[in-house]
């Protein structure tokens, strides 16, 4: 396949690197000059459980420099940059281009369908981890997978093609008709751990070590899942609570991305996580006091990290 990835940071580069190694024509599109230039001159340094290697042959460019219409356009920016990124690559969306989002949070399909009809949008969730450790260098260790489906719920031919391409590249992908369950369950997990760690400045282990913060994490999960259930999504609360407990007990030193963003003075994905949940809660008549509180507190932390006038 001819694959373009807009937002080629940690996840975009990791997926792009593996897909290029599997023989696909991959273009990484980003606005990070140092990262693009490192890939252009030395290739992408990829460090996974399979070892460290340099992936050559990846095309890396700024949005306006990309010209070839891809079969698949993956959007892998942070959610707050999706609309700007799509605006920058709208000239690449041809009549046969499908657009896939595996970004976290809710609201990704709504943003993409501003640029491409819903029949050509794929949506999913990934549990692969990745870190951009420096320009042109991405690390991903541990196991993950990808679950995806068409945004309109129909079984398009391209789903099987993408699943095969991803799996052949080692990304362990599968079609999942219940993908919205997986998406909401991940939103609940992220609403709890990203927000509590982000607001308190704690690692996941520190949250798990204190009884009160542990209870709070599970209360946030329950609140988000109640909105999902009111929305008709058949989420499995026991499984999400168990995943949260596992993270609290085993991912002790992990600093969730929202905490990393706040520490670095960057805007976070809070709108796609808590913002979307509280808006849906309001429209469905489900109270979301914890989500609203964390939304406001993370917004306040974002604002406080900006220089005062
Ligand atoms: P990242 O910040 O490492 O990468 C995002 C990239 O988008 C950056 O390189 C940035 O320069 C680029 N970008 C921003 N605006 C752009 C624009 N207008 N045009 C082109 N490129 C632009 O983020 P990430 O960690 O790769 O996360 C991407 C998405 O995947 C997020 O939604 C995140 O929540 C999700 N996710 C991340 C992980 C992980 O382990 N990193 C795991 C699962 C899901």
mmCIF file of C-alpha atoms and ligand atoms in Angstrom:
data_model
loop_
_atom_site.group_PDB
_atom_site.id
_atom_site.type_symbol
_atom_site.label_atom_id
_atom_site.label_comp_id
_atom_site.label_asym_id
_atom_site.label_seq_id
_atom_site.Cartn_x
_atom_site.Cartn_y
_atom_site.Cartn_z
ATOM 1 C CA UNK A 1 0.000 0.000 0.000
ATOM 2 C CA UNK A 2 0.900 3.616 -0.428
ATOM 3 C CA UNK A 3 0.614 4.958 3.129
ATOM 4 C CA UNK A 4 1.022 8.526 4.364
ATOM 5 C CA UNK A 5 1.136 9.329 8.054
ATOM 6 C CA UNK A 6 0.406 12.866 9.168
ATOM 7 C CA UNK A 7 1.755 13.433 12.645
ATOM 8 C CA UNK A 8 4.906 11.347 12.545
ATOM 9 C CA UNK A 9 5.976 11.679 16.174
ATOM 10 C CA UNK A 10 6.289 8.689 18.486
ATOM 11 C CA UNK A 11 3.383 6.595 17.178
ATOM 12 C CA UNK A 12 3.413 7.795 13.566
ATOM 13 C CA UNK A 13 7.113 7.039 13.201
ATOM 14 C CA UNK A 14 6.805 3.667 14.959
ATOM 15 C CA UNK A 15 3.926 2.538 12.703
ATOM 16 C CA UNK A 16 5.580 4.087 9.642
ATOM 17 C CA UNK A 17 8.896 2.407 10.378
ATOM 18 C CA UNK A 18 7.376 -1.068 10.752
ATOM 19 C CA UNK A 19 5.155 -0.649 7.675
ATOM 20 C CA UNK A 20 8.129 0.523 5.585
ATOM 21 C CA UNK A 21 10.172 -2.462 6.788
ATOM 22 C CA UNK A 22 7.296 -4.690 5.619
ATOM 23 C CA UNK A 23 7.652 -3.244 2.104
ATOM 24 C CA UNK A 24 4.986 -0.529 1.963
ATOM 25 C CA UNK A 25 5.660 2.890 0.455
ATOM 26 C CA UNK A 26 5.463 5.141 3.526
ATOM 27 C CA UNK A 27 5.573 8.932 3.718
ATOM 28 C CA UNK A 28 5.945 10.550 7.131
ATOM 29 C CA UNK A 29 4.440 14.048 7.208
ATOM 30 C CA UNK A 30 5.213 16.324 10.114
ATOM 31 C CA UNK A 31 6.068 19.903 11.095
ATOM 32 C CA UNK A 32 9.010 18.992 13.364
ATOM 33 C CA UNK A 33 11.994 20.135 11.262
ATOM 34 C CA UNK A 34 14.681 18.448 13.375
ATOM 35 C CA UNK A 35 12.870 15.095 13.263
ATOM 36 C CA UNK A 36 12.210 15.301 9.500
ATOM 37 C CA UNK A 37 15.778 16.284 8.744
ATOM 38 C CA UNK A 38 17.210 13.418 10.875
ATOM 39 C CA UNK A 39 15.042 10.885 8.993
ATOM 40 C CA UNK A 40 15.936 12.420 5.615
ATOM 41 C CA UNK A 41 19.682 12.249 6.293
ATOM 42 C CA UNK A 42 20.087 9.086 8.396
ATOM 43 C CA UNK A 43 16.807 7.160 8.183
ATOM 44 C CA UNK A 44 14.632 6.370 11.203
ATOM 45 C CA UNK A 45 16.356 4.787 14.191
ATOM 46 C CA UNK A 46 13.847 2.272 15.515
ATOM 47 C CA UNK A 47 14.383 0.475 18.816
ATOM 48 C CA UNK A 48 11.907 -2.325 19.554
ATOM 49 C CA UNK A 49 11.999 -5.732 21.231
ATOM 50 C CA UNK A 50 13.247 -7.009 17.843
ATOM 51 C CA UNK A 51 16.378 -4.873 18.243
ATOM 52 C CA UNK A 52 17.740 -1.523 17.162
ATOM 53 C CA UNK A 53 18.009 -0.738 13.460
ATOM 54 C CA UNK A 54 17.896 2.109 10.977
ATOM 55 C CA UNK A 55 14.895 2.061 8.632
ATOM 56 C CA UNK A 56 15.884 3.558 5.302
ATOM 57 C CA UNK A 57 13.674 4.487 2.383
ATOM 58 C CA UNK A 58 11.050 6.361 4.374
ATOM 59 C CA UNK A 59 10.020 9.601 2.768
ATOM 60 C CA UNK A 60 9.767 12.395 5.352
ATOM 61 C CA UNK A 61 8.422 15.841 4.513
ATOM 62 C CA UNK A 62 6.356 18.826 5.551
ATOM 63 C CA UNK A 63 2.618 18.774 4.672
ATOM 64 C CA UNK A 64 2.873 21.057 1.608
ATOM 65 C CA UNK A 65 5.769 18.991 0.179
ATOM 66 C CA UNK A 66 3.758 15.746 0.017
ATOM 67 C CA UNK A 67 2.184 15.210 -3.391
ATOM 68 C CA UNK A 68 1.265 11.568 -3.975
ATOM 69 C CA UNK A 69 -2.316 10.578 -3.075
ATOM 70 C CA UNK A 70 -2.079 7.668 -0.603
ATOM 71 C CA UNK A 71 -4.353 4.623 -0.373
ATOM 72 C CA UNK A 72 -4.294 5.118 3.383
ATOM 73 C CA UNK A 73 -3.743 8.368 5.267
ATOM 74 C CA UNK A 74 -3.124 7.791 8.973
ATOM 75 C CA UNK A 75 -3.676 10.672 11.367
ATOM 76 C CA UNK A 76 -1.304 10.362 14.318
ATOM 77 C CA UNK A 77 -1.072 13.893 15.689
ATOM 78 C CA UNK A 78 -2.175 14.610 19.224
ATOM 79 C CA UNK A 79 -5.958 15.121 19.054
ATOM 80 C CA UNK A 80 -5.721 18.881 19.567
ATOM 81 C CA UNK A 81 -3.760 19.165 16.289
ATOM 82 C CA UNK A 82 -5.965 16.925 14.115
ATOM 83 C CA UNK A 83 -7.922 19.654 12.362
ATOM 84 C CA UNK A 84 -4.839 21.748 11.584
ATOM 85 C CA UNK A 85 -3.015 18.646 10.334
ATOM 86 C CA UNK A 86 -5.889 17.605 8.052
ATOM 87 C CA UNK A 87 -6.069 21.122 6.684
ATOM 88 C CA UNK A 88 -2.383 20.829 5.786
ATOM 89 C CA UNK A 89 -2.805 17.543 3.883
ATOM 90 C CA UNK A 90 -6.265 17.991 2.390
ATOM 91 C CA UNK A 91 -4.652 18.028 -1.098
ATOM 92 C CA UNK A 92 -3.615 14.375 -0.489
ATOM 93 C CA UNK A 93 -7.147 13.098 0.065
ATOM 94 C CA UNK A 94 -8.193 11.668 -3.296
ATOM 95 C CA UNK A 95 -11.370 9.838 -4.295
ATOM 96 C CA UNK A 96 -9.933 6.520 -3.126
ATOM 97 C CA UNK A 97 -8.005 7.660 -0.076
ATOM 98 C CA UNK A 98 -9.115 6.174 3.238
ATOM 99 C CA UNK A 99 -8.258 7.960 6.471
ATOM 100 C CA UNK A 100 -7.502 6.051 9.680
ATOM 101 C CA UNK A 101 -7.308 7.402 13.222
ATOM 102 C CA UNK A 102 -5.913 5.319 16.076
ATOM 103 C CA UNK A 103 -5.568 8.427 18.249
ATOM 104 C CA UNK A 104 -6.747 8.414 21.834
ATOM 105 C CA UNK A 105 -9.927 10.129 22.969
ATOM 106 C CA UNK A 106 -13.293 10.805 21.353
ATOM 107 C CA UNK A 107 -14.275 13.126 18.514
ATOM 108 C CA UNK A 108 -11.651 11.965 15.999
ATOM 109 C CA UNK A 109 -14.179 10.701 13.438
ATOM 110 C CA UNK A 110 -16.150 13.963 13.609
ATOM 111 C CA UNK A 111 -13.001 15.955 12.777
ATOM 112 C CA UNK A 112 -11.965 13.646 9.918
ATOM 113 C CA UNK A 113 -15.407 13.609 8.309
ATOM 114 C CA UNK A 114 -15.034 17.351 7.748
ATOM 115 C CA UNK A 115 -12.520 16.332 5.048
ATOM 116 C CA UNK A 116 -13.547 12.868 3.812
ATOM 117 C CA UNK A 117 -16.899 11.019 3.607
ATOM 118 C CA UNK A 118 -17.565 8.642 6.504
ATOM 119 C CA UNK A 119 -17.474 5.592 4.151
ATOM 120 C CA UNK A 120 -13.741 6.218 3.787
ATOM 121 C CA UNK A 121 -12.930 6.686 7.453
ATOM 122 C CA UNK A 122 -11.504 3.910 9.621
ATOM 123 C CA UNK A 123 -11.267 4.220 13.375
ATOM 124 C CA UNK A 124 -9.648 2.186 16.069
ATOM 125 C CA UNK A 125 -7.490 1.914 19.093
ATOM 126 C CA UNK A 126 -3.943 0.784 19.693
ATOM 127 C CA UNK A 127 -2.224 -0.469 22.818
ATOM 128 C CA UNK A 128 1.286 -0.199 21.332
ATOM 129 C CA UNK A 129 3.476 2.213 23.312
ATOM 130 C CA UNK A 130 6.028 4.508 21.644
ATOM 131 C CA UNK A 131 8.372 7.312 22.647
ATOM 132 C CA UNK A 132 10.152 9.829 20.472
ATOM 133 C CA UNK A 133 13.464 9.959 22.324
ATOM 134 C CA UNK A 134 15.108 12.464 19.991
ATOM 135 C CA UNK A 135 15.025 13.607 16.368
ATOM 136 C CA UNK A 136 14.738 10.553 14.114
ATOM 137 C CA UNK A 137 14.723 8.074 17.026
ATOM 138 C CA UNK A 138 11.726 6.124 18.291
ATOM 139 C CA UNK A 139 11.581 3.449 20.968
ATOM 140 C CA UNK A 140 8.742 0.985 21.522
ATOM 141 C CA UNK A 141 9.083 -1.858 23.995
ATOM 142 C CA UNK A 142 6.493 -4.364 25.144
ATOM 143 C CA UNK A 143 3.487 -5.877 23.441
ATOM 144 C CA UNK A 144 0.556 -4.103 21.876
ATOM 145 C CA UNK A 145 -2.116 -4.493 19.259
ATOM 146 C CA UNK A 146 -4.544 -2.661 17.008
ATOM 147 C CA UNK A 147 -8.325 -3.002 16.782
ATOM 148 C CA UNK A 148 -10.079 -1.141 14.002
ATOM 149 C CA UNK A 149 -13.330 -0.860 12.081
ATOM 150 C CA UNK A 150 -14.927 1.405 9.525
ATOM 151 C CA UNK A 151 -16.473 4.512 11.065
ATOM 152 C CA UNK A 152 -19.840 3.728 9.428
ATOM 153 C CA UNK A 153 -19.778 0.180 10.832
ATOM 154 C CA UNK A 154 -19.832 -1.473 7.376
ATOM 155 C CA UNK A 155 -17.402 -4.164 6.286
ATOM 156 C CA UNK A 156 -15.372 -2.359 3.604
ATOM 157 C CA UNK A 157 -12.772 -4.285 1.604
ATOM 158 C CA UNK A 158 -10.020 -1.957 2.761
ATOM 159 C CA UNK A 159 -10.403 -3.057 6.398
ATOM 160 C CA UNK A 160 -9.053 -6.526 5.592
ATOM 161 C CA UNK A 161 -6.245 -5.028 3.505
ATOM 162 C CA UNK A 162 -5.180 -2.730 6.356
ATOM 163 C CA UNK A 163 -5.459 -5.493 8.970
ATOM 164 C CA UNK A 164 -3.259 -7.782 6.841
ATOM 165 C CA UNK A 165 -0.725 -5.044 6.134
ATOM 166 C CA UNK A 166 -0.478 -4.107 9.826
ATOM 167 C CA UNK A 167 -0.286 -7.708 11.017
ATOM 168 C CA UNK A 168 2.376 -8.606 8.430
ATOM 169 C CA UNK A 169 4.362 -5.646 9.779
ATOM 170 C CA UNK A 170 4.116 -7.125 13.316
ATOM 171 C CA UNK A 171 1.479 -4.690 14.579
ATOM 172 C CA UNK A 172 -1.003 -7.446 15.571
ATOM 173 C CA UNK A 173 -4.134 -5.900 14.097
ATOM 174 C CA UNK A 174 -7.652 -7.202 13.913
ATOM 175 C CA UNK A 175 -11.032 -6.034 12.714
ATOM 176 C CA UNK A 176 -13.292 -5.374 15.689
ATOM 177 C CA UNK A 177 -16.958 -4.644 15.192
ATOM 178 C CA UNK A 178 -17.121 -3.604 18.853
ATOM 179 C CA UNK A 179 -14.343 -1.068 18.367
ATOM 180 C CA UNK A 180 -16.338 1.680 20.100
ATOM 181 C CA UNK A 181 -16.266 -0.421 23.279
ATOM 182 C CA UNK A 182 -12.487 -0.510 23.100
ATOM 183 C CA UNK A 183 -12.326 3.224 22.383
ATOM 184 C CA UNK A 184 -14.579 4.167 25.309
ATOM 185 C CA UNK A 185 -12.832 1.750 27.650
ATOM 186 C CA UNK A 186 -9.498 3.368 26.801
ATOM 187 C CA UNK A 187 -11.027 6.826 27.322
ATOM 188 C CA UNK A 188 -12.179 5.737 30.797
ATOM 189 C CA UNK A 189 -8.705 4.401 31.616
ATOM 190 C CA UNK A 190 -7.044 7.586 30.323
ATOM 191 C CA UNK A 191 -9.542 9.901 32.041
ATOM 192 C CA UNK A 192 -8.627 8.280 35.344
ATOM 193 C CA UNK A 193 -4.868 7.812 35.157
ATOM 194 C CA UNK A 194 -3.852 10.685 32.862
ATOM 195 C CA UNK A 195 -5.909 13.213 34.809
ATOM 196 C CA UNK A 196 -5.002 12.098 38.334
ATOM 197 C CA UNK A 197 -1.295 11.854 37.483
ATOM 198 C CA UNK A 198 -1.418 15.103 35.470
ATOM 199 C CA UNK A 199 -3.096 17.156 38.179
ATOM 200 C CA UNK A 200 -1.157 15.683 41.117
ATOM 201 C CA UNK A 201 2.217 15.342 39.382
ATOM 202 C CA UNK A 202 2.362 11.688 40.480
ATOM 203 C CA UNK A 203 3.493 8.546 38.739
ATOM 204 C CA UNK A 204 0.974 5.745 38.209
ATOM 205 C CA UNK A 205 2.590 3.814 41.085
ATOM 206 C CA UNK A 206 2.193 6.738 43.485
ATOM 207 C CA UNK A 207 -1.518 6.915 42.640
ATOM 208 C CA UNK A 208 -1.797 3.166 43.270
ATOM 209 C CA UNK A 209 0.042 3.316 46.593
ATOM 210 C CA UNK A 210 -2.496 5.655 48.219
ATOM 211 C CA UNK A 211 -5.913 4.156 49.014
ATOM 212 C CA UNK A 212 -7.757 7.434 48.432
ATOM 213 C CA UNK A 213 -6.297 8.033 44.940
ATOM 214 C CA UNK A 214 -6.950 4.409 44.018
ATOM 215 C CA UNK A 215 -10.630 4.855 44.932
ATOM 216 C CA UNK A 216 -10.695 8.103 42.953
ATOM 217 C CA UNK A 217 -9.271 6.394 39.843
ATOM 218 C CA UNK A 218 -11.986 3.744 39.940
ATOM 219 C CA UNK A 219 -14.681 6.381 40.534
ATOM 220 C CA UNK A 220 -13.594 8.278 37.403
ATOM 221 C CA UNK A 221 -13.659 5.035 35.403
ATOM 222 C CA UNK A 222 -17.204 4.272 36.619
ATOM 223 C CA UNK A 223 -18.386 7.769 35.727
ATOM 224 C CA UNK A 224 -17.014 7.629 32.162
ATOM 225 C CA UNK A 225 -18.365 4.120 31.594
ATOM 226 C CA UNK A 226 -21.818 5.248 32.763
ATOM 227 C CA UNK A 227 -21.802 7.819 29.934
ATOM 228 C CA UNK A 228 -20.713 5.119 27.464
ATOM 229 C CA UNK A 229 -23.519 2.829 28.627
ATOM 230 C CA UNK A 230 -26.094 5.634 28.336
ATOM 231 C CA UNK A 231 -24.777 6.043 24.785
ATOM 232 C CA UNK A 232 -25.580 2.368 24.118
ATOM 233 C CA UNK A 233 -21.988 1.131 24.164
ATOM 234 C CA UNK A 234 -21.633 -2.312 25.763
ATOM 235 C CA UNK A 235 -18.484 -1.590 27.752
ATOM 236 C CA UNK A 236 -17.234 -4.176 30.266
ATOM 237 C CA UNK A 237 -16.674 -2.316 33.565
ATOM 238 C CA UNK A 238 -15.021 -5.242 35.409
ATOM 239 C CA UNK A 239 -12.390 -5.576 32.704
ATOM 240 C CA UNK A 240 -11.587 -1.834 32.753
ATOM 241 C CA UNK A 241 -11.326 -1.740 36.556
ATOM 242 C CA UNK A 242 -9.014 -4.770 36.391
ATOM 243 C CA UNK A 243 -6.841 -3.054 33.754
ATOM 244 C CA UNK A 244 -6.610 0.044 35.954
ATOM 245 C CA UNK A 245 -5.607 -2.103 38.963
ATOM 246 C CA UNK A 246 -2.988 -3.856 36.849
ATOM 247 C CA UNK A 247 -1.523 -0.509 35.727
ATOM 248 C CA UNK A 248 -1.536 0.844 39.309
ATOM 249 C CA UNK A 249 0.324 -2.248 40.530
ATOM 250 C CA UNK A 250 2.707 -2.886 37.637
ATOM 251 C CA UNK A 251 3.382 0.353 35.716
ATOM 252 C CA UNK A 252 4.702 2.045 38.829
ATOM 253 C CA UNK A 253 7.194 4.447 37.266
ATOM 254 C CA UNK A 254 5.045 5.388 34.276
ATOM 255 C CA UNK A 255 4.300 9.074 33.739
ATOM 256 C CA UNK A 256 1.188 9.232 31.513
ATOM 257 C CA UNK A 257 1.394 11.469 28.451
ATOM 258 C CA UNK A 258 -0.829 14.142 30.043
ATOM 259 C CA UNK A 259 1.619 14.506 32.932
ATOM 260 C CA UNK A 260 4.540 14.631 30.482
ATOM 261 C CA UNK A 261 2.743 17.299 28.428
ATOM 262 C CA UNK A 262 1.971 19.406 31.516
ATOM 263 C CA UNK A 263 5.538 19.117 32.818
ATOM 264 C CA UNK A 264 6.793 20.273 29.410
ATOM 265 C CA UNK A 265 4.336 23.207 29.316
ATOM 266 C CA UNK A 266 2.444 21.723 26.340
ATOM 267 C CA UNK A 267 -1.323 21.644 25.802
ATOM 268 C CA UNK A 268 -2.859 18.230 26.533
ATOM 269 C CA UNK A 269 -5.480 15.941 24.994
ATOM 270 C CA UNK A 270 -7.911 16.836 27.817
ATOM 271 C CA UNK A 271 -10.630 18.019 25.425
ATOM 272 C CA UNK A 272 -10.741 14.689 23.553
ATOM 273 C CA UNK A 273 -10.787 12.803 26.859
ATOM 274 C CA UNK A 274 -12.732 14.664 29.592
ATOM 275 C CA UNK A 275 -14.188 17.406 27.379
ATOM 276 C CA UNK A 276 -15.903 14.916 25.058
ATOM 277 C CA UNK A 277 -17.157 12.792 27.946
ATOM 278 C CA UNK A 278 -18.691 15.696 29.842
ATOM 279 C CA UNK A 279 -20.377 17.058 26.688
ATOM 280 C CA UNK A 280 -21.872 13.633 25.941
ATOM 281 C CA UNK A 281 -22.846 13.251 29.609
ATOM 282 C CA UNK A 282 -24.717 16.561 29.483
ATOM 283 C CA UNK A 283 -26.581 15.663 26.305
ATOM 284 C CA UNK A 284 -27.538 12.232 27.690
ATOM 285 C CA UNK A 285 -28.461 13.503 31.169
ATOM 286 C CA UNK A 286 -25.653 11.628 32.949
ATOM 287 C CA UNK A 287 -23.913 13.544 35.740
ATOM 288 C CA UNK A 288 -20.102 13.704 35.390
ATOM 289 C CA UNK A 289 -18.876 15.770 38.360
ATOM 290 C CA UNK A 290 -15.431 14.151 38.566
ATOM 291 C CA UNK A 291 -14.822 14.462 34.824
ATOM 292 C CA UNK A 292 -15.871 18.125 34.960
ATOM 293 C CA UNK A 293 -13.562 18.779 37.900
ATOM 294 C CA UNK A 294 -10.578 17.137 36.206
ATOM 295 C CA UNK A 295 -11.348 18.931 32.938
ATOM 296 C CA UNK A 296 -11.256 22.279 34.743
ATOM 297 C CA UNK A 297 -8.140 21.409 36.771
ATOM 298 C CA UNK A 298 -6.142 20.229 33.746
ATOM 299 C CA UNK A 299 -7.240 23.322 31.813
ATOM 300 C CA UNK A 300 -6.072 25.430 34.763
ATOM 301 C CA UNK A 301 -2.701 23.649 34.831
ATOM 302 C CA UNK A 302 -2.319 24.262 31.082
ATOM 303 C CA UNK A 303 -3.137 27.953 31.539
ATOM 304 C CA UNK A 304 -0.887 28.309 34.589
ATOM 305 C CA UNK A 305 2.109 26.949 32.702
ATOM 306 C CA UNK A 306 1.836 29.786 30.159
ATOM 307 C CA UNK A 307 3.851 32.875 31.019
ATOM 308 C CA UNK A 308 1.815 35.502 32.906
ATOM 309 C CA UNK A 309 1.243 38.763 31.016
HETATM 310 P P1 LIG B 1 3.637 12.903 19.415
HETATM 311 O O1 LIG B 1 3.513 14.232 20.053
HETATM 312 O O2 LIG B 1 4.875 12.103 19.676
HETATM 313 O O3 LIG B 1 3.480 13.037 17.835
HETATM 314 C C1 LIG B 1 2.570 13.906 17.242
HETATM 315 C C2 LIG B 1 3.246 14.519 16.034
HETATM 316 O O4 LIG B 1 2.303 15.339 15.351
HETATM 317 C C3 LIG B 1 4.450 15.424 16.386
HETATM 318 O O5 LIG B 1 5.607 14.936 15.739
HETATM 319 C C4 LIG B 1 4.037 16.795 15.855
HETATM 320 O O6 LIG B 1 5.116 17.543 15.347
HETATM 321 C C5 LIG B 1 3.042 16.406 14.775
HETATM 322 N N1 LIG B 1 2.148 17.503 14.376
HETATM 323 C C6 LIG B 1 1.538 18.431 15.160
HETATM 324 N N2 LIG B 1 0.814 19.282 14.394
HETATM 325 C C7 LIG B 1 0.972 18.876 13.102
HETATM 326 C C8 LIG B 1 0.475 19.353 11.868
HETATM 327 N N3 LIG B 1 -0.327 20.424 11.784
HETATM 328 N N4 LIG B 1 0.844 18.707 10.732
HETATM 329 C C9 LIG B 1 1.655 17.624 10.786
HETATM 330 N N5 LIG B 1 2.155 17.122 11.939
HETATM 331 C C10 LIG B 1 1.817 17.750 13.088
HETATM 332 O O7 LIG B 1 2.336 12.073 19.859
HETATM 333 P P2 LIG B 1 2.174 10.488 19.974
HETATM 334 O O8 LIG B 1 2.650 10.050 21.321
HETATM 335 O O9 LIG B 1 2.723 9.846 18.768
HETATM 336 O O10 LIG B 1 0.572 10.357 20.008
HETATM 337 C C11 LIG B 1 -0.223 10.476 18.834
HETATM 338 C C12 LIG B 1 -1.628 9.972 19.156
HETATM 339 O O11 LIG B 1 -1.569 8.579 19.508
HETATM 340 C C13 LIG B 1 -2.273 10.678 20.368
HETATM 341 O O12 LIG B 1 -3.661 10.773 20.188
HETATM 342 C C14 LIG B 1 -1.963 9.722 21.523
HETATM 343 O O13 LIG B 1 -2.858 9.842 22.605
HETATM 344 C C15 LIG B 1 -2.101 8.383 20.819
HETATM 345 N N6 LIG B 1 -1.368 7.277 21.438
HETATM 346 C C16 LIG B 1 -0.089 7.441 21.855
HETATM 347 C C17 LIG B 1 0.580 6.345 22.412
HETATM 348 C C18 LIG B 1 2.025 6.447 22.823
HETATM 349 O O14 LIG B 1 2.525 5.520 23.496
HETATM 350 N N7 LIG B 1 2.776 7.472 22.432
HETATM 351 C C19 LIG B 1 -0.072 5.104 22.549
HETATM 352 C C20 LIG B 1 -1.396 5.001 22.080
HETATM 353 C C21 LIG B 1 -2.043 6.078 21.524
#
